[in-house]
mmCIF file of N, CA and C in Angstrom:
data_model
loop_
_atom_site.group_PDB
_atom_site.id
_atom_site.type_symbol
_atom_site.label_atom_id
_atom_site.label_comp_id
_atom_site.label_asym_id
_atom_site.label_seq_id
_atom_site.Cartn_x
_atom_site.Cartn_y
_atom_site.Cartn_z
ATOM 1 N N GLN A 1 6.578 -3.054 0.607
ATOM 2 C CA GLN A 1 6.095 -4.394 0.389
ATOM 3 C C GLN A 1 4.955 -4.362 -0.622
ATOM 4 N N VAL A 2 4.892 -5.380 -1.431
ATOM 5 C CA VAL A 2 3.827 -5.514 -2.409
ATOM 6 C C VAL A 2 2.762 -6.432 -1.834
ATOM 7 N N GLN A 3 1.546 -5.961 -1.859
ATOM 8 C CA GLN A 3 0.425 -6.780 -1.448
ATOM 9 C C GLN A 3 -0.362 -7.234 -2.661
ATOM 10 N N LEU A 4 -0.980 -8.376 -2.509
ATOM 11 C CA LEU A 4 -1.907 -8.863 -3.506
ATOM 12 C C LEU A 4 -3.319 -8.503 -3.068
ATOM 13 N N LEU A 5 -4.138 -8.132 -4.015
ATOM 14 C CA LEU A 5 -5.483 -7.670 -3.722
ATOM 15 C C LEU A 5 -6.501 -8.590 -4.363
ATOM 16 N N GLU A 6 -7.343 -9.184 -3.535
ATOM 17 C CA GLU A 6 -8.388 -10.071 -4.014
ATOM 18 C C GLU A 6 -9.696 -9.310 -4.187
ATOM 19 N N SER A 7 -10.518 -9.835 -5.067
ATOM 20 C CA SER A 7 -11.866 -9.322 -5.230
ATOM 21 C C SER A 7 -12.757 -10.449 -5.721
ATOM 22 N N GLY A 8 -14.042 -10.270 -5.565
ATOM 23 C CA GLY A 8 -14.999 -11.213 -6.102
ATOM 24 C C GLY A 8 -15.698 -12.084 -5.087
ATOM 25 N N GLY A 9 -15.307 -11.995 -3.828
ATOM 26 C CA GLY A 9 -15.975 -12.776 -2.812
ATOM 27 C C GLY A 9 -17.370 -12.266 -2.542
ATOM 28 N N GLY A 10 -18.122 -13.057 -1.810
ATOM 29 C CA GLY A 10 -19.473 -12.663 -1.481
ATOM 30 C C GLY A 10 -20.292 -13.832 -1.015
ATOM 31 N N LEU A 11 -21.589 -13.611 -0.976
ATOM 32 C CA LEU A 11 -22.547 -14.613 -0.545
ATOM 33 C C LEU A 11 -23.187 -15.249 -1.765
ATOM 34 N N VAL A 12 -23.231 -16.563 -1.770
ATOM 35 C CA VAL A 12 -23.824 -17.291 -2.876
ATOM 36 C C VAL A 12 -24.540 -18.512 -2.328
ATOM 37 N N GLN A 13 -25.583 -18.924 -3.015
ATOM 38 C CA GLN A 13 -26.321 -20.110 -2.598
ATOM 39 C C GLN A 13 -25.601 -21.377 -3.024
ATOM 40 N N PRO A 14 -25.840 -22.475 -2.322
ATOM 41 C CA PRO A 14 -25.248 -23.743 -2.750
ATOM 42 C C PRO A 14 -25.564 -24.034 -4.209
ATOM 43 N N GLY A 15 -24.554 -24.506 -4.921
ATOM 44 C CA GLY A 15 -24.695 -24.753 -6.342
ATOM 45 C C GLY A 15 -24.359 -23.568 -7.208
ATOM 46 N N GLY A 16 -24.178 -22.426 -6.603
ATOM 47 C CA GLY A 16 -23.866 -21.226 -7.344
ATOM 48 C C GLY A 16 -22.402 -21.112 -7.695
ATOM 49 N N SER A 17 -22.060 -19.980 -8.288
ATOM 50 C CA SER A 17 -20.706 -19.747 -8.768
ATOM 51 C C SER A 17 -20.211 -18.373 -8.356
ATOM 52 N N LEU A 18 -18.918 -18.282 -8.199
ATOM 53 C CA LEU A 18 -18.227 -17.026 -7.983
ATOM 54 C C LEU A 18 -16.907 -17.078 -8.714
ATOM 55 N N ARG A 19 -16.400 -15.930 -9.083
ATOM 56 C CA ARG A 19 -15.069 -15.845 -9.640
ATOM 57 C C ARG A 19 -14.253 -14.844 -8.843
ATOM 58 N N LEU A 20 -13.171 -15.325 -8.286
ATOM 59 C CA LEU A 20 -12.253 -14.482 -7.551
ATOM 60 C C LEU A 20 -11.135 -14.006 -8.458
ATOM 61 N N SER A 21 -10.677 -12.806 -8.209
ATOM 62 C CA SER A 21 -9.565 -12.242 -8.953
ATOM 63 C C SER A 21 -8.522 -11.729 -7.981
ATOM 64 N N CYS A 22 -7.292 -11.715 -8.419
ATOM 65 C CA CYS A 22 -6.207 -11.244 -7.572
ATOM 66 C C CYS A 22 -5.109 -10.654 -8.439
ATOM 67 N N ALA A 23 -4.640 -9.485 -8.048
ATOM 68 C CA ALA A 23 -3.549 -8.837 -8.749
ATOM 69 C C ALA A 23 -2.718 -8.048 -7.751
ATOM 70 N N PRO A 24 -1.462 -7.848 -8.037
ATOM 71 C CA PRO A 24 -0.619 -7.112 -7.107
ATOM 72 C C PRO A 24 -0.884 -5.621 -7.147
ATOM 73 N N SER A 25 -0.672 -5.001 -6.016
ATOM 74 C CA SER A 25 -0.688 -3.553 -5.953
ATOM 75 C C SER A 25 0.708 -3.031 -6.249
ATOM 76 N N GLY A 26 0.770 -1.920 -6.913
ATOM 77 C CA GLY A 26 2.054 -1.338 -7.217
ATOM 78 C C GLY A 26 2.805 -2.084 -8.296
ATOM 79 N N SER A 27 4.045 -1.708 -8.448
ATOM 80 C CA SER A 27 4.888 -2.274 -9.492
ATOM 81 C C SER A 27 5.601 -3.522 -8.994
ATOM 82 N N ILE A 28 5.751 -4.464 -9.886
ATOM 83 C CA ILE A 28 6.490 -5.681 -9.604
ATOM 84 C C ILE A 28 7.399 -5.978 -10.775
ATOM 85 N N LEU A 29 8.353 -6.856 -10.532
ATOM 86 C CA LEU A 29 9.220 -7.290 -11.612
ATOM 87 C C LEU A 29 8.649 -8.504 -12.328
ATOM 88 N N SER A 30 8.202 -9.475 -11.557
ATOM 89 C CA SER A 30 7.652 -10.684 -12.143
ATOM 90 C C SER A 30 6.932 -11.489 -11.078
ATOM 91 N N ILE A 31 6.114 -12.411 -11.522
ATOM 92 C CA ILE A 31 5.446 -13.361 -10.658
ATOM 93 C C ILE A 31 5.594 -14.739 -11.268
ATOM 94 N N ASP A 32 6.012 -15.682 -10.444
ATOM 95 C CA ASP A 32 6.076 -17.052 -10.921
ATOM 96 C C ASP A 32 4.773 -17.759 -10.529
ATOM 97 N N THR A 33 4.856 -18.677 -9.599
ATOM 98 C CA THR A 33 3.654 -19.389 -9.186
ATOM 99 C C THR A 33 2.681 -18.465 -8.453
ATOM 100 N N MET A 34 1.416 -18.625 -8.741
ATOM 101 C CA MET A 34 0.353 -17.947 -8.021
ATOM 102 C C MET A 34 -0.637 -19.002 -7.533
ATOM 103 N N GLY A 35 -1.442 -18.617 -6.581
ATOM 104 C CA GLY A 35 -2.386 -19.597 -6.085
ATOM 105 C C GLY A 35 -3.401 -19.030 -5.130
ATOM 106 N N TRP A 36 -4.242 -19.931 -4.661
ATOM 107 C CA TRP A 36 -5.299 -19.595 -3.722
ATOM 108 C C TRP A 36 -5.270 -20.555 -2.549
ATOM 109 N N TYR A 37 -5.424 -20.009 -1.369
ATOM 110 C CA TYR A 37 -5.609 -20.763 -0.151
ATOM 111 C C TYR A 37 -6.903 -20.313 0.492
ATOM 112 N N ARG A 38 -7.380 -21.100 1.416
ATOM 113 C CA ARG A 38 -8.574 -20.694 2.140
ATOM 114 C C ARG A 38 -8.481 -21.132 3.588
ATOM 115 N N GLN A 39 -9.203 -20.435 4.428
ATOM 116 C CA GLN A 39 -9.229 -20.749 5.842
ATOM 117 C C GLN A 39 -10.648 -20.598 6.365
ATOM 118 N N ALA A 40 -11.194 -21.694 6.825
ATOM 119 C CA ALA A 40 -12.505 -21.695 7.445
ATOM 120 C C ALA A 40 -12.352 -21.469 8.945
ATOM 121 N N PRO A 41 -13.404 -20.993 9.602
ATOM 122 C CA PRO A 41 -13.323 -20.755 11.045
ATOM 123 C C PRO A 41 -12.889 -21.998 11.801
ATOM 124 N N GLY A 42 -11.908 -21.833 12.662
ATOM 125 C CA GLY A 42 -11.431 -22.926 13.482
ATOM 126 C C GLY A 42 -10.566 -23.942 12.769
ATOM 127 N N LYS A 43 -10.210 -23.687 11.537
ATOM 128 C CA LYS A 43 -9.414 -24.632 10.769
ATOM 129 C C LYS A 43 -8.121 -23.986 10.278
ATOM 130 N N GLN A 44 -7.182 -24.838 9.928
ATOM 131 C CA GLN A 44 -5.932 -24.369 9.364
ATOM 132 C C GLN A 44 -6.136 -23.879 7.933
ATOM 133 N N ARG A 45 -5.293 -22.969 7.527
ATOM 134 C CA ARG A 45 -5.309 -22.548 6.141
ATOM 135 C C ARG A 45 -4.895 -23.712 5.253
ATOM 136 N N GLU A 46 -5.606 -23.894 4.172
ATOM 137 C CA GLU A 46 -5.332 -24.999 3.276
ATOM 138 C C GLU A 46 -5.192 -24.525 1.841
ATOM 139 N N LEU A 47 -4.399 -25.258 1.102
ATOM 140 C CA LEU A 47 -4.222 -24.965 -0.309
ATOM 141 C C LEU A 47 -5.483 -25.306 -1.075
ATOM 142 N N VAL A 48 -5.864 -24.420 -1.969
ATOM 143 C CA VAL A 48 -6.986 -24.664 -2.863
ATOM 144 C C VAL A 48 -6.477 -25.019 -4.252
ATOM 145 N N ALA A 49 -5.638 -24.170 -4.801
ATOM 146 C CA ALA A 49 -5.122 -24.391 -6.145
ATOM 147 C C ALA A 49 -3.903 -23.530 -6.369
ATOM 148 N N THR A 50 -3.020 -24.006 -7.215
ATOM 149 C CA THR A 50 -1.867 -23.220 -7.634
ATOM 150 C C THR A 50 -1.737 -23.287 -9.144
ATOM 151 N N ILE A 51 -1.034 -22.307 -9.682
ATOM 152 C CA ILE A 51 -0.790 -22.271 -11.115
ATOM 153 C C ILE A 51 0.570 -21.644 -11.355
ATOM 154 N N THR A 52 1.356 -22.292 -12.174
ATOM 155 C CA THR A 52 2.670 -21.772 -12.507
ATOM 156 C C THR A 52 2.573 -20.755 -13.627
ATOM 157 N N ARG A 53 3.682 -20.115 -13.898
ATOM 158 C CA ARG A 53 3.716 -19.155 -14.989
ATOM 159 C C ARG A 53 3.352 -19.815 -16.317
ATOM 160 N N GLY A 54 3.730 -21.067 -16.455
ATOM 161 C CA GLY A 54 3.406 -21.812 -17.658
ATOM 162 C C GLY A 54 2.046 -22.471 -17.619
ATOM 163 N N SER A 55 1.258 -22.173 -16.593
ATOM 164 C CA SER A 55 -0.135 -22.613 -16.464
ATOM 165 C C SER A 55 -0.289 -24.077 -16.086
ATOM 166 N N SER A 56 0.725 -24.660 -15.477
ATOM 167 C CA SER A 56 0.530 -25.955 -14.847
ATOM 168 C C SER A 56 -0.242 -25.752 -13.552
ATOM 169 N N THR A 57 -1.230 -26.588 -13.304
ATOM 170 C CA THR A 57 -2.128 -26.377 -12.173
ATOM 171 C C THR A 57 -2.097 -27.528 -11.192
ATOM 172 N N ASN A 58 -2.490 -27.216 -9.982
ATOM 173 C CA ASN A 58 -2.605 -28.190 -8.921
ATOM 174 C C ASN A 58 -3.816 -27.816 -8.083
ATOM 175 N N TYR A 59 -4.644 -28.812 -7.758
ATOM 176 C CA TYR A 59 -5.865 -28.563 -7.012
ATOM 177 C C TYR A 59 -5.968 -29.460 -5.798
ATOM 178 N N ALA A 60 -6.572 -28.925 -4.759
ATOM 179 C CA ALA A 60 -6.967 -29.766 -3.646
ATOM 180 C C ALA A 60 -8.037 -30.741 -4.114
ATOM 181 N N ASP A 61 -8.012 -31.938 -3.560
ATOM 182 C CA ASP A 61 -8.986 -32.943 -3.962
ATOM 183 C C ASP A 61 -10.421 -32.464 -3.761
ATOM 184 N N SER A 62 -10.637 -31.667 -2.743
ATOM 185 C CA SER A 62 -11.978 -31.235 -2.406
ATOM 186 C C SER A 62 -12.596 -30.295 -3.433
ATOM 187 N N VAL A 63 -11.777 -29.717 -4.296
ATOM 188 C CA VAL A 63 -12.303 -28.756 -5.266
ATOM 189 C C VAL A 63 -12.121 -29.208 -6.704
ATOM 190 N N LYS A 64 -11.472 -30.323 -6.915
ATOM 191 C CA LYS A 64 -11.253 -30.808 -8.278
ATOM 192 C C LYS A 64 -12.580 -31.023 -8.993
ATOM 193 N N GLY A 65 -12.623 -30.561 -10.209
ATOM 194 C CA GLY A 65 -13.829 -30.684 -11.000
ATOM 195 C C GLY A 65 -14.816 -29.568 -10.799
ATOM 196 N N ARG A 66 -14.626 -28.765 -9.769
ATOM 197 C CA ARG A 66 -15.528 -27.658 -9.483
ATOM 198 C C ARG A 66 -14.866 -26.295 -9.630
ATOM 199 N N PHE A 67 -13.603 -26.210 -9.246
ATOM 200 C CA PHE A 67 -12.875 -24.949 -9.298
ATOM 201 C C PHE A 67 -11.873 -24.986 -10.437
ATOM 202 N N THR A 68 -11.633 -23.838 -11.021
ATOM 203 C CA THR A 68 -10.632 -23.702 -12.067
ATOM 204 C C THR A 68 -9.774 -22.477 -11.784
ATOM 205 N N ILE A 69 -8.482 -22.692 -11.701
ATOM 206 C CA ILE A 69 -7.558 -21.584 -11.527
ATOM 207 C C ILE A 69 -6.977 -21.226 -12.893
ATOM 208 N N SER A 70 -6.814 -19.952 -13.125
ATOM 209 C CA SER A 70 -6.241 -19.488 -14.379
ATOM 210 C C SER A 70 -5.486 -18.192 -14.116
ATOM 211 N N ARG A 71 -4.744 -17.764 -15.103
ATOM 212 C CA ARG A 71 -3.993 -16.520 -14.931
ATOM 213 C C ARG A 71 -3.870 -15.793 -16.251
ATOM 214 N N ASP A 72 -3.685 -14.511 -16.137
ATOM 215 C CA ASP A 72 -3.434 -13.654 -17.275
ATOM 216 C C ASP A 72 -2.104 -12.977 -17.004
ATOM 217 N N ASN A 73 -1.070 -13.471 -17.631
ATOM 218 C CA ASN A 73 0.263 -12.957 -17.350
ATOM 219 C C ASN A 73 0.417 -11.499 -17.767
ATOM 220 N N ALA A 74 -0.290 -11.096 -18.803
ATOM 221 C CA ALA A 74 -0.210 -9.711 -19.241
ATOM 222 C C ALA A 74 -0.741 -8.761 -18.174
ATOM 223 N N LYS A 75 -1.706 -9.232 -17.399
ATOM 224 C CA LYS A 75 -2.303 -8.417 -16.340
ATOM 225 C C LYS A 75 -1.768 -8.768 -14.958
ATOM 226 N N ASN A 76 -0.894 -9.757 -14.874
ATOM 227 C CA ASN A 76 -0.395 -10.246 -13.588
ATOM 228 C C ASN A 76 -1.546 -10.591 -12.651
ATOM 229 N N THR A 77 -2.537 -11.220 -13.196
ATOM 230 C CA THR A 77 -3.753 -11.505 -12.464
ATOM 231 C C THR A 77 -4.017 -13.008 -12.449
ATOM 232 N N VAL A 78 -4.462 -13.489 -11.313
ATOM 233 C CA VAL A 78 -4.865 -14.875 -11.176
ATOM 234 C C VAL A 78 -6.343 -14.906 -10.818
ATOM 235 N N TYR A 79 -7.025 -15.912 -11.320
ATOM 236 C CA TYR A 79 -8.456 -16.058 -11.108
ATOM 237 C C TYR A 79 -8.760 -17.416 -10.495
ATOM 238 N N LEU A 80 -9.854 -17.468 -9.809
ATOM 239 C CA LEU A 80 -10.381 -18.732 -9.325
ATOM 240 C C LEU A 80 -11.862 -18.772 -9.646
ATOM 241 N N GLN A 81 -12.204 -19.563 -10.632
ATOM 242 C CA GLN A 81 -13.602 -19.774 -10.981
ATOM 243 C C GLN A 81 -14.136 -20.901 -10.118
ATOM 244 N N MET A 82 -15.137 -20.602 -9.325
ATOM 245 C CA MET A 82 -15.696 -21.560 -8.387
ATOM 246 C C MET A 82 -17.124 -21.873 -8.800
ATOM 247 N N ASN A 83 -17.345 -23.105 -9.184
ATOM 248 C CA ASN A 83 -18.663 -23.570 -9.579
ATOM 249 C C ASN A 83 -19.156 -24.634 -8.614
ATOM 250 N N SER A 84 -20.444 -24.888 -8.671
ATOM 251 C CA SER A 84 -21.058 -25.914 -7.824
ATOM 252 C C SER A 84 -20.641 -25.754 -6.373
ATOM 253 N N LEU A 85 -20.737 -24.554 -5.890
ATOM 254 C CA LEU A 85 -20.264 -24.253 -4.545
ATOM 255 C C LEU A 85 -21.081 -24.973 -3.485
ATOM 256 N N LYS A 86 -20.387 -25.375 -2.452
ATOM 257 C CA LYS A 86 -20.970 -26.084 -1.331
ATOM 258 C C LYS A 86 -20.778 -25.275 -0.057
ATOM 259 N N PRO A 87 -21.619 -25.499 0.946
ATOM 260 C CA PRO A 87 -21.410 -24.801 2.217
ATOM 261 C C PRO A 87 -20.009 -25.024 2.794
ATOM 262 N N GLU A 88 -19.434 -26.178 2.534
ATOM 263 C CA GLU A 88 -18.097 -26.476 3.019
ATOM 264 C C GLU A 88 -17.025 -25.597 2.387
ATOM 265 N N ASP A 89 -17.355 -24.915 1.307
ATOM 266 C CA ASP A 89 -16.417 -24.004 0.676
ATOM 267 C C ASP A 89 -16.355 -22.652 1.379
ATOM 268 N N THR A 90 -17.231 -22.438 2.332
ATOM 269 C CA THR A 90 -17.244 -21.177 3.058
ATOM 270 C C THR A 90 -15.923 -20.973 3.785
ATOM 271 N N ALA A 91 -15.281 -19.869 3.503
ATOM 272 C CA ALA A 91 -13.971 -19.582 4.079
ATOM 273 C C ALA A 91 -13.527 -18.207 3.623
ATOM 274 N N VAL A 92 -12.462 -17.745 4.238
ATOM 275 C CA VAL A 92 -11.754 -16.598 3.709
ATOM 276 C C VAL A 92 -10.734 -17.125 2.718
ATOM 277 N N TYR A 93 -10.770 -16.614 1.519
ATOM 278 C CA TYR A 93 -9.874 -17.052 0.461
ATOM 279 C C TYR A 93 -8.740 -16.054 0.305
ATOM 280 N N TYR A 94 -7.530 -16.581 0.322
ATOM 281 C CA TYR A 94 -6.332 -15.763 0.250
ATOM 282 C C TYR A 94 -5.573 -16.046 -1.036
ATOM 283 N N CYS A 95 -5.186 -15.005 -1.693
ATOM 284 C CA CYS A 95 -4.362 -15.110 -2.876
ATOM 285 C C CYS A 95 -2.892 -15.060 -2.483
ATOM 286 N N TYR A 96 -2.079 -15.799 -3.193
ATOM 287 C CA TYR A 96 -0.635 -15.648 -3.009
ATOM 288 C C TYR A 96 0.077 -15.677 -4.353
ATOM 289 N N GLY A 97 1.251 -15.117 -4.344
ATOM 290 C CA GLY A 97 2.083 -15.158 -5.526
ATOM 291 C C GLY A 97 3.548 -15.098 -5.150
ATOM 292 N N ALA A 98 4.359 -15.792 -5.913
ATOM 293 C CA ALA A 98 5.804 -15.725 -5.756
ATOM 294 C C ALA A 98 6.285 -14.512 -6.542
ATOM 295 N N VAL A 99 6.364 -13.401 -5.847
ATOM 296 C CA VAL A 99 6.569 -12.108 -6.481
ATOM 297 C C VAL A 99 8.012 -11.666 -6.347
ATOM 298 N N ARG A 100 8.560 -11.250 -7.446
ATOM 299 C CA ARG A 100 9.898 -10.677 -7.431
ATOM 300 C C ARG A 100 9.782 -9.169 -7.554
ATOM 301 N N THR A 101 10.269 -8.469 -6.546
ATOM 302 C CA THR A 101 10.186 -7.016 -6.515
ATOM 303 C C THR A 101 11.540 -6.342 -6.641
ATOM 304 N N SER A 102 12.592 -7.110 -6.568
ATOM 305 C CA SER A 102 13.942 -6.568 -6.644
ATOM 306 C C SER A 102 14.813 -7.491 -7.461
ATOM 307 N N PRO A 103 15.709 -6.917 -8.283
ATOM 308 C CA PRO A 103 16.636 -7.764 -9.018
ATOM 309 C C PRO A 103 17.721 -8.364 -8.145
ATOM 310 N N PHE A 104 17.755 -7.977 -6.876
ATOM 311 C CA PHE A 104 18.823 -8.398 -5.980
ATOM 312 C C PHE A 104 18.409 -9.480 -4.996
ATOM 313 N N ARG A 105 17.207 -9.965 -5.127
ATOM 314 C CA ARG A 105 16.758 -11.049 -4.270
ATOM 315 C C ARG A 105 15.770 -11.918 -5.029
ATOM 316 N N GLY A 106 15.573 -13.096 -4.515
ATOM 317 C CA GLY A 106 14.658 -14.014 -5.148
ATOM 318 C C GLY A 106 13.211 -13.672 -4.885
ATOM 319 N N ALA A 107 12.352 -14.409 -5.545
ATOM 320 C CA ALA A 107 10.924 -14.197 -5.362
ATOM 321 C C ALA A 107 10.507 -14.524 -3.936
ATOM 322 N N ARG A 108 9.532 -13.798 -3.467
ATOM 323 C CA ARG A 108 8.984 -14.023 -2.144
ATOM 324 C C ARG A 108 7.491 -14.270 -2.230
ATOM 325 N N ASP A 109 7.027 -15.150 -1.372
ATOM 326 C CA ASP A 109 5.595 -15.387 -1.309
ATOM 327 C C ASP A 109 4.896 -14.158 -0.751
ATOM 328 N N SER A 110 3.972 -13.631 -1.524
ATOM 329 C CA SER A 110 3.185 -12.477 -1.127
ATOM 330 C C SER A 110 1.733 -12.878 -1.023
ATOM 331 N N TRP A 111 1.026 -12.251 -0.100
ATOM 332 C CA TRP A 111 -0.340 -12.645 0.219
ATOM 333 C C TRP A 111 -1.309 -11.494 0.109
ATOM 334 N N GLY A 112 -2.525 -11.834 -0.230
ATOM 335 C CA GLY A 112 -3.598 -10.868 -0.203
ATOM 336 C C GLY A 112 -4.225 -10.771 1.165
ATOM 337 N N GLN A 113 -5.130 -9.849 1.301
ATOM 338 C CA GLN A 113 -5.784 -9.607 2.582
ATOM 339 C C GLN A 113 -6.899 -10.598 2.875
ATOM 340 N N GLY A 114 -7.316 -11.316 1.878
ATOM 341 C CA GLY A 114 -8.390 -12.278 2.021
ATOM 342 C C GLY A 114 -9.725 -11.712 1.593
ATOM 343 N N THR A 115 -10.526 -12.564 1.013
ATOM 344 C CA THR A 115 -11.882 -12.195 0.637
ATOM 345 C C THR A 115 -12.834 -13.285 1.104
ATOM 346 N N GLN A 116 -13.924 -12.876 1.700
ATOM 347 C CA GLN A 116 -14.866 -13.818 2.293
ATOM 348 C C GLN A 116 -15.752 -14.434 1.233
ATOM 349 N N VAL A 117 -15.835 -15.737 1.258
ATOM 350 C CA VAL A 117 -16.778 -16.478 0.436
ATOM 351 C C VAL A 117 -17.709 -17.229 1.374
ATOM 352 N N THR A 118 -18.984 -16.959 1.253
ATOM 353 C CA THR A 118 -19.977 -17.615 2.086
ATOM 354 C C THR A 118 -20.986 -18.316 1.197
ATOM 355 N N VAL A 119 -21.140 -19.605 1.411
ATOM 356 C CA VAL A 119 -22.081 -20.409 0.639
ATOM 357 C C VAL A 119 -23.188 -20.846 1.586
ATOM 358 N N SER A 120 -24.350 -20.287 1.399
ATOM 359 C CA SER A 120 -25.446 -20.533 2.320
ATOM 360 C C SER A 120 -26.773 -20.219 1.645
ATOM 361 N N SER A 121 -27.798 -20.953 2.044
ATOM 362 C CA SER A 121 -29.132 -20.692 1.534
ATOM 363 C C SER A 121 -29.760 -19.499 2.231
#
C-alpha cells in the first residue's frame, strides 16, 4: 500500500501561518485529485480543500481567503498554505490523493497519517 506523508504541522499563534506538504511514499503511477481534510477533537473529519491534476480547487467556506492549496505534479506533492490562522483551525490535518498504483485497477483514495496543527497563544 502507498501512504501519503504529511509534514509542516506545528504550533503557531493566532494570525500566523503554516505550510503543509504531502507526498506519497514509494513509487506510484499517477495521482489525480489531491486534497486536505482535518479533524478536530470530538468532531467529524471535514474537507478543507481539494485540487485536481489540472489545478481546479475547492475550499471549505471556513478557510476561503485564508488557505491556498497547490500542487507540484513533477514532485507529486500537494501543499496547503495556511494564513491568518485561527484557534478554530486547530486539528489533525490529513492529506489524501487519488493514487493509481497499478495499471489493472482504478485510482484509490490514499491517506496520510495526519499532522497536528495547533493554533494557540
